[in-house]
């Protein structure tokens, strides 16, 4: 194979063109350089699903979006990676891709930029490498990216609008906490600032079939800002950097890089069915193949093995009992509650430093350890970038304070931290995420982020990383009835979009009817309209290796015993995840296999009418008995369906024909 393929002179322009295919031959990327502008096109099953889209970076040492030639196209290289992660949707993962590197030169013929494309079955990942093209230039500032995704006519979108800078509670936005909208027309730009990753598109293929496209990024670990998509008209979506207004104006908007250096990966998952989208692991595949942190593989594996037994379930008082619950007596009660549930941890939320005090936190940590319940402590990320008053503040924003804090936490046996209120995606903020994770790793502390950016492959990069919120999560159910009313519908988006690319700290699964400690309509708090079975289903549906559920001590007495028993034993880590059926914004049927080998099948209906779903039963052994948690389909419309559990034997007939239950409005089904 020639190093340069199909280089044709076109007057003063040169057209470099090469088609790169996936191992199964279905997915094809064609990279070109026409009139000096690099671009790519994506075809799936011989159908164009992403039209001619721009490539390139505009920097302070040169504009590498124009006046270029495609100088070299490397030989195709087979990439293979096998890796184990205990904190994503699948434990054991295998990655195969065809890799090709495209080298672009400037008008003087000097190599300035490489673009590496990995094309695997149903997935594309590409990244830039900026070369040392000027003798005196040792570093570079990337001012913007030309990278775009040109969707074909008729494509519809499932997107989450970027929040306004310095808006929301205490000027803490943006923080990835807006709703997804289903099947919207292209040409919009959210609330004027584009859309947060990941971004889902549905492109027309035939009258009966569509092509699904999920766009995101991975590998951002402090060397680049977190990016988003902005619509530039019609179907043209372009990579966009953070706004200068984010984080109270702190930090620059571009990327500062050494030379040579690489950008994060842009990822595109493509299929004519949603199964390949939901089950995709491209976010971690490319990192496993690349090892961008340059950490020894044995060291990383040892660290992962060390923390895997620290995952699990936990209690959390704030979602039901709010700020007043952050006192010694209530938190001790919640430790007892977690112990009674057989859970491994308790999250103590904001104000613990002033309302409990450090000495008594140490006392709670000791008491909890005696009962097998370890503590997570909440921290404000601030700093100087928002007005959030909750304490402890200024403990995570500087290295010397952070290290002092973590030494203290390690000395009293704190298991993890939840750091909140970041409010931006600039490179300096991405560096803060990395530094918190690295410092915590040294002190054997697990990390959850809240009010934050999307995780970008961090499960692979940092063994002590647990999850990020980066979603409109359960606290909104506490604050607004409208959020409660749409809870089921919102839940059906997340397995198709947000949870595909990273662990999600949602904090749901309550068995209270009211979000207050008396479980009463006479107090503040939203009123739940979803069923008890729905609460069980989302404990499985939403993936995070540590889940702090919204249950409360009163649930031991006022919730159905079968629901409480389920929540005592529900796993949080998974051997395997299978998509069965569904549509974002309508319904979802998903199966997960626990590390112990037990299958959990869940179905959630987010529509305004009951639906009948088909449940494959071949996942269970013939002759076995399964537990079926289901909601009555005979309830009055608008009334929360009543749940129950029954045992069902897996017969030959059921295995061959399946199981066809009806899921009511705001209801769910769980089989285990």
PDB file of C-alpha atoms in Angstrom, residues 202-471:
ATOM      1  CA  UNK A 202     -31.319  10.017  14.227  1.00  0.00           C
ATOM      2  CA  UNK A 203     -30.598  10.134  10.492  1.00  0.00           C
ATOM      3  CA  UNK A 204     -33.059   8.795   7.909  1.00  0.00           C
ATOM      4  CA  UNK A 205     -31.864   5.772   5.947  1.00  0.00           C
ATOM      5  CA  UNK A 206     -34.927   4.178   4.399  1.00  0.00           C
ATOM      6  CA  UNK A 207     -38.635   4.551   5.023  1.00  0.00           C
ATOM      7  CA  UNK A 208     -38.407   1.790   7.613  1.00  0.00           C
ATOM      8  CA  UNK A 209     -34.953   2.288   9.056  1.00  0.00           C
ATOM      9  CA  UNK A 210     -32.854   5.013  10.664  1.00  0.00           C
ATOM     10  CA  UNK A 211     -29.188   5.433  11.473  1.00  0.00           C
ATOM     11  CA  UNK A 212     -28.426   6.456  15.047  1.00  0.00           C
ATOM     12  CA  UNK A 213     -25.378   8.638  15.735  1.00  0.00           C
ATOM     13  CA  UNK A 214     -23.971   9.484  19.182  1.00  0.00           C
ATOM     14  CA  UNK A 215     -21.231  12.149  19.263  1.00  0.00           C
ATOM     15  CA  UNK A 216     -19.031  12.766  22.306  1.00  0.00           C
ATOM     16  CA  UNK A 217     -15.420  13.147  23.416  1.00  0.00           C
ATOM     17  CA  UNK A 218     -13.058  11.240  25.658  1.00  0.00           C
ATOM     18  CA  UNK A 219      -9.578  11.539  27.129  1.00  0.00           C
ATOM     19  CA  UNK A 220      -9.819  15.101  28.479  1.00  0.00           C
ATOM     20  CA  UNK A 221      -7.705  14.983  31.617  1.00  0.00           C
ATOM     21  CA  UNK A 222      -6.438  18.519  32.109  1.00  0.00           C
ATOM     22  CA  UNK A 223      -4.658  19.051  28.811  1.00  0.00           C
ATOM     23  CA  UNK A 224      -7.585  20.602  26.975  1.00  0.00           C
ATOM     24  CA  UNK A 225     -10.899  22.330  27.721  1.00  0.00           C
ATOM     25  CA  UNK A 226     -14.118  20.353  27.829  1.00  0.00           C
ATOM     26  CA  UNK A 227     -15.938  20.959  24.576  1.00  0.00           C
ATOM     27  CA  UNK A 228     -19.536  21.092  23.341  1.00  0.00           C
ATOM     28  CA  UNK A 229     -21.394  21.268  20.026  1.00  0.00           C
ATOM     29  CA  UNK A 230     -22.819  24.433  18.507  1.00  0.00           C
ATOM     30  CA  UNK A 231     -25.181  24.496  15.569  1.00  0.00           C
ATOM     31  CA  UNK A 232     -23.850  26.679  12.774  1.00  0.00           C
ATOM     32  CA  UNK A 233     -26.946  26.409  10.607  1.00  0.00           C
ATOM     33  CA  UNK A 234     -29.032  23.533   9.211  1.00  0.00           C
ATOM     34  CA  UNK A 235     -27.229  20.239   9.958  1.00  0.00           C
ATOM     35  CA  UNK A 236     -23.798  21.690  10.681  1.00  0.00           C
ATOM     36  CA  UNK A 237     -22.691  21.032  14.286  1.00  0.00           C
ATOM     37  CA  UNK A 238     -19.231  22.261  15.267  1.00  0.00           C
ATOM     38  CA  UNK A 239     -16.916  21.719  18.226  1.00  0.00           C
ATOM     39  CA  UNK A 240     -16.968  24.764  20.497  1.00  0.00           C
ATOM     40  CA  UNK A 241     -14.763  25.830  23.397  1.00  0.00           C
ATOM     41  CA  UNK A 242     -16.048  27.234  26.720  1.00  0.00           C
ATOM     42  CA  UNK A 243     -17.142  30.831  27.040  1.00  0.00           C
ATOM     43  CA  UNK A 244     -14.893  33.382  28.736  1.00  0.00           C
ATOM     44  CA  UNK A 245     -17.735  34.125  31.174  1.00  0.00           C
ATOM     45  CA  UNK A 246     -17.620  30.623  32.660  1.00  0.00           C
ATOM     46  CA  UNK A 247     -16.076  30.215  36.130  1.00  0.00           C
ATOM     47  CA  UNK A 248     -16.466  33.923  36.871  1.00  0.00           C
ATOM     48  CA  UNK A 249     -14.062  34.735  34.028  1.00  0.00           C
ATOM     49  CA  UNK A 250     -11.284  32.681  35.622  1.00  0.00           C
ATOM     50  CA  UNK A 251      -8.955  31.051  33.089  1.00  0.00           C
ATOM     51  CA  UNK A 252      -8.694  31.244  29.307  1.00  0.00           C
ATOM     52  CA  UNK A 253     -11.060  29.622  26.840  1.00  0.00           C
ATOM     53  CA  UNK A 254      -8.561  27.902  24.550  1.00  0.00           C
ATOM     54  CA  UNK A 255      -6.121  25.057  25.003  1.00  0.00           C
ATOM     55  CA  UNK A 256      -2.499  25.506  26.022  1.00  0.00           C
ATOM     56  CA  UNK A 257      -0.345  22.628  24.839  1.00  0.00           C
ATOM     57  CA  UNK A 258       3.299  21.628  24.629  1.00  0.00           C
ATOM     58  CA  UNK A 259       4.696  20.638  21.245  1.00  0.00           C
ATOM     59  CA  UNK A 260       4.173  18.004  20.083  1.00  0.00           C
ATOM     60  CA  UNK A 261       0.930  17.078  21.847  1.00  0.00           C
ATOM     61  CA  UNK A 262      -2.424  15.468  21.169  1.00  0.00           C
ATOM     62  CA  UNK A 263      -6.010  16.557  21.724  1.00  0.00           C
ATOM     63  CA  UNK A 264      -8.778  14.461  23.296  1.00  0.00           C
ATOM     64  CA  UNK A 265     -10.561  11.964  21.072  1.00  0.00           C
ATOM     65  CA  UNK A 266     -13.758  12.862  19.239  1.00  0.00           C
ATOM     66  CA  UNK A 267     -16.018   9.798  19.244  1.00  0.00           C
ATOM     67  CA  UNK A 268     -18.885   8.844  16.955  1.00  0.00           C
ATOM     68  CA  UNK A 269     -21.008   5.742  17.557  1.00  0.00           C
ATOM     69  CA  UNK A 270     -23.082   4.757  14.520  1.00  0.00           C
ATOM     70  CA  UNK A 271     -25.597   1.977  13.917  1.00  0.00           C
ATOM     71  CA  UNK A 272     -28.947   1.195  12.364  1.00  0.00           C
ATOM     72  CA  UNK A 273     -30.108   0.003  15.797  1.00  0.00           C
ATOM     73  CA  UNK A 274     -29.975   1.488  19.276  1.00  0.00           C
ATOM     74  CA  UNK A 275     -28.428  -1.646  20.756  1.00  0.00           C
ATOM     75  CA  UNK A 276     -24.995  -0.766  19.383  1.00  0.00           C
ATOM     76  CA  UNK A 277     -25.323   2.767  20.739  1.00  0.00           C
ATOM     77  CA  UNK A 278     -26.371   1.803  24.271  1.00  0.00           C
ATOM     78  CA  UNK A 279     -23.783  -0.974  24.558  1.00  0.00           C
ATOM     79  CA  UNK A 280     -20.879   1.006  23.063  1.00  0.00           C
ATOM     80  CA  UNK A 281     -17.656   1.234  25.089  1.00  0.00           C
ATOM     81  CA  UNK A 282     -15.711   3.470  22.678  1.00  0.00           C
ATOM     82  CA  UNK A 283     -15.266   6.048  25.472  1.00  0.00           C
ATOM     83  CA  UNK A 284     -12.833   3.688  27.211  1.00  0.00           C
ATOM     84  CA  UNK A 285     -11.706   1.527  24.270  1.00  0.00           C
ATOM     85  CA  UNK A 286      -9.473   4.165  22.694  1.00  0.00           C
ATOM     86  CA  UNK A 287      -7.887   5.013  26.034  1.00  0.00           C
ATOM     87  CA  UNK A 288      -7.107   1.376  26.742  1.00  0.00           C
ATOM     88  CA  UNK A 289      -5.425   1.160  23.342  1.00  0.00           C
ATOM     89  CA  UNK A 290      -3.486   4.408  23.862  1.00  0.00           C
ATOM     90  CA  UNK A 291      -2.692   4.638  27.621  1.00  0.00           C
ATOM     91  CA  UNK A 292      -2.644   8.465  27.525  1.00  0.00           C
ATOM     92  CA  UNK A 293      -1.681   8.878  31.202  1.00  0.00           C
ATOM     93  CA  UNK A 294       1.438   6.751  30.581  1.00  0.00           C
ATOM     94  CA  UNK A 295       0.888   4.855  33.816  1.00  0.00           C
ATOM     95  CA  UNK A 296       2.235   1.351  34.209  1.00  0.00           C
ATOM     96  CA  UNK A 297      -0.470  -1.182  33.284  1.00  0.00           C
ATOM     97  CA  UNK A 298       0.298  -3.390  36.290  1.00  0.00           C
ATOM     98  CA  UNK A 299       0.093  -0.413  38.645  1.00  0.00           C
ATOM     99  CA  UNK A 300      -3.253   0.650  37.192  1.00  0.00           C
ATOM    100  CA  UNK A 301      -4.621  -2.906  37.418  1.00  0.00           C
ATOM    101  CA  UNK A 302      -3.446  -3.159  41.030  1.00  0.00           C
ATOM    102  CA  UNK A 303      -5.164   0.121  41.934  1.00  0.00           C
ATOM    103  CA  UNK A 304      -8.407  -0.984  40.274  1.00  0.00           C
ATOM    104  CA  UNK A 305      -8.360  -4.274  42.132  1.00  0.00           C
ATOM    105  CA  UNK A 306      -7.770  -2.369  45.352  1.00  0.00           C
ATOM    106  CA  UNK A 307     -10.815  -0.092  45.012  1.00  0.00           C
ATOM    107  CA  UNK A 308     -13.321  -2.486  43.441  1.00  0.00           C
ATOM    108  CA  UNK A 309     -14.405  -3.835  46.825  1.00  0.00           C
ATOM    109  CA  UNK A 310     -15.099  -0.268  47.989  1.00  0.00           C
ATOM    110  CA  UNK A 311     -17.972   0.185  45.535  1.00  0.00           C
ATOM    111  CA  UNK A 312     -21.563  -0.433  46.533  1.00  0.00           C
ATOM    112  CA  UNK A 313     -24.699   1.138  47.954  1.00  0.00           C
ATOM    113  CA  UNK A 314     -25.165   3.928  50.404  1.00  0.00           C
ATOM    114  CA  UNK A 315     -27.567   6.213  52.241  1.00  0.00           C
ATOM    115  CA  UNK A 316     -27.901   9.986  51.927  1.00  0.00           C
ATOM    116  CA  UNK A 317     -30.076  12.187  54.117  1.00  0.00           C
ATOM    117  CA  UNK A 318     -30.084  15.495  52.221  1.00  0.00           C
ATOM    118  CA  UNK A 319     -32.410  14.491  49.371  1.00  0.00           C
ATOM    119  CA  UNK A 320     -35.253  13.755  51.812  1.00  0.00           C
ATOM    120  CA  UNK A 321     -34.403  15.788  54.922  1.00  0.00           C
ATOM    121  CA  UNK A 322     -32.420  18.720  53.462  1.00  0.00           C
ATOM    122  CA  UNK A 323     -29.798  20.898  55.188  1.00  0.00           C
ATOM    123  CA  UNK A 324     -31.229  20.441  58.696  1.00  0.00           C
ATOM    124  CA  UNK A 325     -30.389  16.737  58.578  1.00  0.00           C
ATOM    125  CA  UNK A 326     -26.667  17.481  58.618  1.00  0.00           C
ATOM    126  CA  UNK A 327     -26.301  17.022  62.363  1.00  0.00           C
ATOM    127  CA  UNK A 328     -24.628  14.368  64.455  1.00  0.00           C
ATOM    128  CA  UNK A 329     -27.749  12.586  65.680  1.00  0.00           C
ATOM    129  CA  UNK A 330     -29.423  12.346  62.256  1.00  0.00           C
ATOM    130  CA  UNK A 331     -26.260  11.130  60.546  1.00  0.00           C
ATOM    131  CA  UNK A 332     -25.795   8.505  63.249  1.00  0.00           C
ATOM    132  CA  UNK A 333     -29.369   7.419  62.607  1.00  0.00           C
ATOM    133  CA  UNK A 334     -28.566   7.147  58.897  1.00  0.00           C
ATOM    134  CA  UNK A 335     -25.501   5.029  59.666  1.00  0.00           C
ATOM    135  CA  UNK A 336     -27.795   2.664  61.562  1.00  0.00           C
ATOM    136  CA  UNK A 337     -30.198   2.733  58.610  1.00  0.00           C
ATOM    137  CA  UNK A 338     -27.428   1.922  56.126  1.00  0.00           C
ATOM    138  CA  UNK A 339     -26.260  -0.932  58.352  1.00  0.00           C
ATOM    139  CA  UNK A 340     -29.811  -2.289  58.554  1.00  0.00           C
ATOM    140  CA  UNK A 341     -29.982  -2.220  54.745  1.00  0.00           C
ATOM    141  CA  UNK A 342     -26.616  -3.955  54.426  1.00  0.00           C
ATOM    142  CA  UNK A 343     -25.209  -0.939  52.571  1.00  0.00           C
ATOM    143  CA  UNK A 344     -21.567  -0.007  52.554  1.00  0.00           C
ATOM    144  CA  UNK A 345     -21.536   3.786  52.908  1.00  0.00           C
ATOM    145  CA  UNK A 346     -23.173   7.043  53.945  1.00  0.00           C
ATOM    146  CA  UNK A 347     -22.812  10.381  52.164  1.00  0.00           C
ATOM    147  CA  UNK A 348     -22.766  13.341  54.576  1.00  0.00           C
ATOM    148  CA  UNK A 349     -23.725  16.426  52.615  1.00  0.00           C
ATOM    149  CA  UNK A 350     -22.937  20.139  52.895  1.00  0.00           C
ATOM    150  CA  UNK A 351     -22.362  22.071  56.136  1.00  0.00           C
ATOM    151  CA  UNK A 352     -20.941  19.100  58.039  1.00  0.00           C
ATOM    152  CA  UNK A 353     -17.907  21.139  59.082  1.00  0.00           C
ATOM    153  CA  UNK A 354     -20.055  23.762  60.852  1.00  0.00           C
ATOM    154  CA  UNK A 355     -23.109  21.739  61.902  1.00  0.00           C
ATOM    155  CA  UNK A 356     -21.268  18.611  63.068  1.00  0.00           C
ATOM    156  CA  UNK A 357     -17.605  19.581  63.324  1.00  0.00           C
ATOM    157  CA  UNK A 358     -14.453  17.694  62.411  1.00  0.00           C
ATOM    158  CA  UNK A 359     -14.006  15.959  65.766  1.00  0.00           C
ATOM    159  CA  UNK A 360     -17.513  14.554  65.688  1.00  0.00           C
ATOM    160  CA  UNK A 361     -17.117  13.573  62.009  1.00  0.00           C
ATOM    161  CA  UNK A 362     -14.179  11.472  63.174  1.00  0.00           C
ATOM    162  CA  UNK A 363     -16.473   9.989  65.809  1.00  0.00           C
ATOM    163  CA  UNK A 364     -19.104   9.179  63.164  1.00  0.00           C
ATOM    164  CA  UNK A 365     -16.445   7.631  60.923  1.00  0.00           C
ATOM    165  CA  UNK A 366     -15.353   5.353  63.759  1.00  0.00           C
ATOM    166  CA  UNK A 367     -18.963   4.431  64.624  1.00  0.00           C
ATOM    167  CA  UNK A 368     -19.748   3.723  60.984  1.00  0.00           C
ATOM    168  CA  UNK A 369     -16.665   1.564  60.490  1.00  0.00           C
ATOM    169  CA  UNK A 370     -17.725  -0.606  63.423  1.00  0.00           C
ATOM    170  CA  UNK A 371     -21.011  -1.207  61.579  1.00  0.00           C
ATOM    171  CA  UNK A 372     -19.409  -1.702  58.149  1.00  0.00           C
ATOM    172  CA  UNK A 373     -20.592   1.706  56.906  1.00  0.00           C
ATOM    173  CA  UNK A 374     -17.938   4.083  55.556  1.00  0.00           C
ATOM    174  CA  UNK A 375     -18.335   7.825  55.064  1.00  0.00           C
ATOM    175  CA  UNK A 376     -18.259  10.066  51.993  1.00  0.00           C
ATOM    176  CA  UNK A 377     -17.923  13.788  52.720  1.00  0.00           C
ATOM    177  CA  UNK A 378     -19.310  16.631  50.582  1.00  0.00           C
ATOM    178  CA  UNK A 379     -17.059  19.547  49.555  1.00  0.00           C
ATOM    179  CA  UNK A 380     -17.589  22.795  47.678  1.00  0.00           C
ATOM    180  CA  UNK A 381     -15.042  23.074  44.850  1.00  0.00           C
ATOM    181  CA  UNK A 382     -14.767  26.848  45.366  1.00  0.00           C
ATOM    182  CA  UNK A 383     -12.418  28.739  44.945  1.00  0.00           C
ATOM    183  CA  UNK A 384     -13.236  31.889  43.201  1.00  0.00           C
ATOM    184  CA  UNK A 385     -15.652  30.813  40.515  1.00  0.00           C
ATOM    185  CA  UNK A 386     -19.168  31.040  41.994  1.00  0.00           C
ATOM    186  CA  UNK A 387     -21.240  32.256  44.922  1.00  0.00           C
ATOM    187  CA  UNK A 388     -22.236  28.904  46.436  1.00  0.00           C
ATOM    188  CA  UNK A 389     -22.114  29.496  50.214  1.00  0.00           C
ATOM    189  CA  UNK A 390     -22.203  25.868  51.354  1.00  0.00           C
ATOM    190  CA  UNK A 391     -19.220  24.731  53.349  1.00  0.00           C
ATOM    191  CA  UNK A 392     -16.602  23.387  53.515  1.00  0.00           C
ATOM    192  CA  UNK A 393     -15.240  25.862  50.956  1.00  0.00           C
ATOM    193  CA  UNK A 394     -11.705  26.547  49.728  1.00  0.00           C
ATOM    194  CA  UNK A 395     -10.487  23.073  50.648  1.00  0.00           C
ATOM    195  CA  UNK A 396     -10.313  21.535  47.165  1.00  0.00           C
ATOM    196  CA  UNK A 397      -9.270  24.521  45.041  1.00  0.00           C
ATOM    197  CA  UNK A 398      -5.606  24.761  46.051  1.00  0.00           C
ATOM    198  CA  UNK A 399      -3.038  21.984  46.283  1.00  0.00           C
ATOM    199  CA  UNK A 400      -1.737  22.599  49.818  1.00  0.00           C
ATOM    200  CA  UNK A 401      -5.231  22.835  51.356  1.00  0.00           C
ATOM    201  CA  UNK A 402      -6.413  19.821  49.391  1.00  0.00           C
ATOM    202  CA  UNK A 403      -3.502  17.680  50.540  1.00  0.00           C
ATOM    203  CA  UNK A 404      -3.989  18.708  54.165  1.00  0.00           C
ATOM    204  CA  UNK A 405      -7.666  17.843  53.918  1.00  0.00           C
ATOM    205  CA  UNK A 406      -7.011  14.456  52.353  1.00  0.00           C
ATOM    206  CA  UNK A 407      -4.372  13.567  54.919  1.00  0.00           C
ATOM    207  CA  UNK A 408      -6.944  14.279  57.635  1.00  0.00           C
ATOM    208  CA  UNK A 409      -9.627  12.239  55.864  1.00  0.00           C
ATOM    209  CA  UNK A 410      -7.290   9.305  55.381  1.00  0.00           C
ATOM    210  CA  UNK A 411      -6.336   9.431  59.075  1.00  0.00           C
ATOM    211  CA  UNK A 412      -9.967   8.971  60.193  1.00  0.00           C
ATOM    212  CA  UNK A 413     -10.897   6.420  57.523  1.00  0.00           C
ATOM    213  CA  UNK A 414     -13.057   8.453  55.116  1.00  0.00           C
ATOM    214  CA  UNK A 415     -13.839   6.370  52.034  1.00  0.00           C
ATOM    215  CA  UNK A 416     -14.666   9.097  49.520  1.00  0.00           C
ATOM    216  CA  UNK A 417     -15.579  12.666  48.688  1.00  0.00           C
ATOM    217  CA  UNK A 418     -18.302  14.352  46.662  1.00  0.00           C
ATOM    218  CA  UNK A 419     -17.045  17.653  45.209  1.00  0.00           C
ATOM    219  CA  UNK A 420     -19.687  20.099  43.946  1.00  0.00           C
ATOM    220  CA  UNK A 421     -20.263  23.430  42.121  1.00  0.00           C
ATOM    221  CA  UNK A 422     -17.598  23.620  39.390  1.00  0.00           C
ATOM    222  CA  UNK A 423     -19.439  25.751  36.834  1.00  0.00           C
ATOM    223  CA  UNK A 424     -17.277  25.600  33.729  1.00  0.00           C
ATOM    224  CA  UNK A 425     -15.274  23.553  31.250  1.00  0.00           C
ATOM    225  CA  UNK A 426     -12.134  25.644  30.757  1.00  0.00           C
ATOM    226  CA  UNK A 427      -8.790  23.883  30.710  1.00  0.00           C
ATOM    227  CA  UNK A 428      -7.943  25.195  34.183  1.00  0.00           C
ATOM    228  CA  UNK A 429     -11.128  23.582  35.521  1.00  0.00           C
ATOM    229  CA  UNK A 430     -10.361  20.294  33.787  1.00  0.00           C
ATOM    230  CA  UNK A 431      -6.949  20.451  35.458  1.00  0.00           C
ATOM    231  CA  UNK A 432      -8.686  20.850  38.819  1.00  0.00           C
ATOM    232  CA  UNK A 433     -10.697  17.656  38.262  1.00  0.00           C
ATOM    233  CA  UNK A 434      -7.469  15.834  37.416  1.00  0.00           C
ATOM    234  CA  UNK A 435      -5.583  17.211  40.407  1.00  0.00           C
ATOM    235  CA  UNK A 436      -8.376  16.320  42.839  1.00  0.00           C
ATOM    236  CA  UNK A 437      -8.423  12.780  41.467  1.00  0.00           C
ATOM    237  CA  UNK A 438      -4.648  12.380  41.575  1.00  0.00           C
ATOM    238  CA  UNK A 439      -4.311  13.741  45.119  1.00  0.00           C
ATOM    239  CA  UNK A 440      -7.210  11.609  46.316  1.00  0.00           C
ATOM    240  CA  UNK A 441      -5.631   8.539  44.721  1.00  0.00           C
ATOM    241  CA  UNK A 442      -2.531   9.029  46.872  1.00  0.00           C
ATOM    242  CA  UNK A 443      -4.717   8.947  49.985  1.00  0.00           C
ATOM    243  CA  UNK A 444      -6.957   5.991  48.992  1.00  0.00           C
ATOM    244  CA  UNK A 445     -10.010   8.230  48.610  1.00  0.00           C
ATOM    245  CA  UNK A 446     -12.735   7.662  46.024  1.00  0.00           C
ATOM    246  CA  UNK A 447     -14.156  10.674  44.172  1.00  0.00           C
ATOM    247  CA  UNK A 448     -17.649  11.662  43.014  1.00  0.00           C
ATOM    248  CA  UNK A 449     -18.190  14.965  41.177  1.00  0.00           C
ATOM    249  CA  UNK A 450     -21.423  16.959  41.316  1.00  0.00           C
ATOM    250  CA  UNK A 451     -22.547  20.185  39.669  1.00  0.00           C
ATOM    251  CA  UNK A 452     -19.883  19.345  37.135  1.00  0.00           C
ATOM    252  CA  UNK A 453     -18.780  18.479  33.646  1.00  0.00           C
ATOM    253  CA  UNK A 454     -19.279  15.204  31.795  1.00  0.00           C
ATOM    254  CA  UNK A 455     -16.699  12.521  32.638  1.00  0.00           C
ATOM    255  CA  UNK A 456     -14.513  11.873  29.642  1.00  0.00           C
ATOM    256  CA  UNK A 457     -13.108   8.375  30.055  1.00  0.00           C
ATOM    257  CA  UNK A 458     -12.146   8.990  33.680  1.00  0.00           C
ATOM    258  CA  UNK A 459     -13.232   5.511  34.784  1.00  0.00           C
ATOM    259  CA  UNK A 460     -10.234   4.219  32.822  1.00  0.00           C
ATOM    260  CA  UNK A 461      -7.806   7.062  33.512  1.00  0.00           C
ATOM    261  CA  UNK A 462      -8.268   7.302  37.287  1.00  0.00           C
ATOM    262  CA  UNK A 463      -8.870   4.097  39.289  1.00  0.00           C
ATOM    263  CA  UNK A 464     -10.372   6.052  42.209  1.00  0.00           C
ATOM    264  CA  UNK A 465     -12.897   7.910  40.047  1.00  0.00           C
ATOM    265  CA  UNK A 466     -16.473   6.839  40.806  1.00  0.00           C
ATOM    266  CA  UNK A 467     -19.021   8.966  38.946  1.00  0.00           C
ATOM    267  CA  UNK A 468     -20.167  12.451  37.963  1.00  0.00           C
ATOM    268  CA  UNK A 469     -23.593  14.015  38.085  1.00  0.00           C
ATOM    269  CA  UNK A 470     -23.617  15.896  34.728  1.00  0.00           C
ATOM    270  CA  UNK A 471     -27.355  15.268  34.422  1.00  0.00           C
TER     271      UNK A 471
END
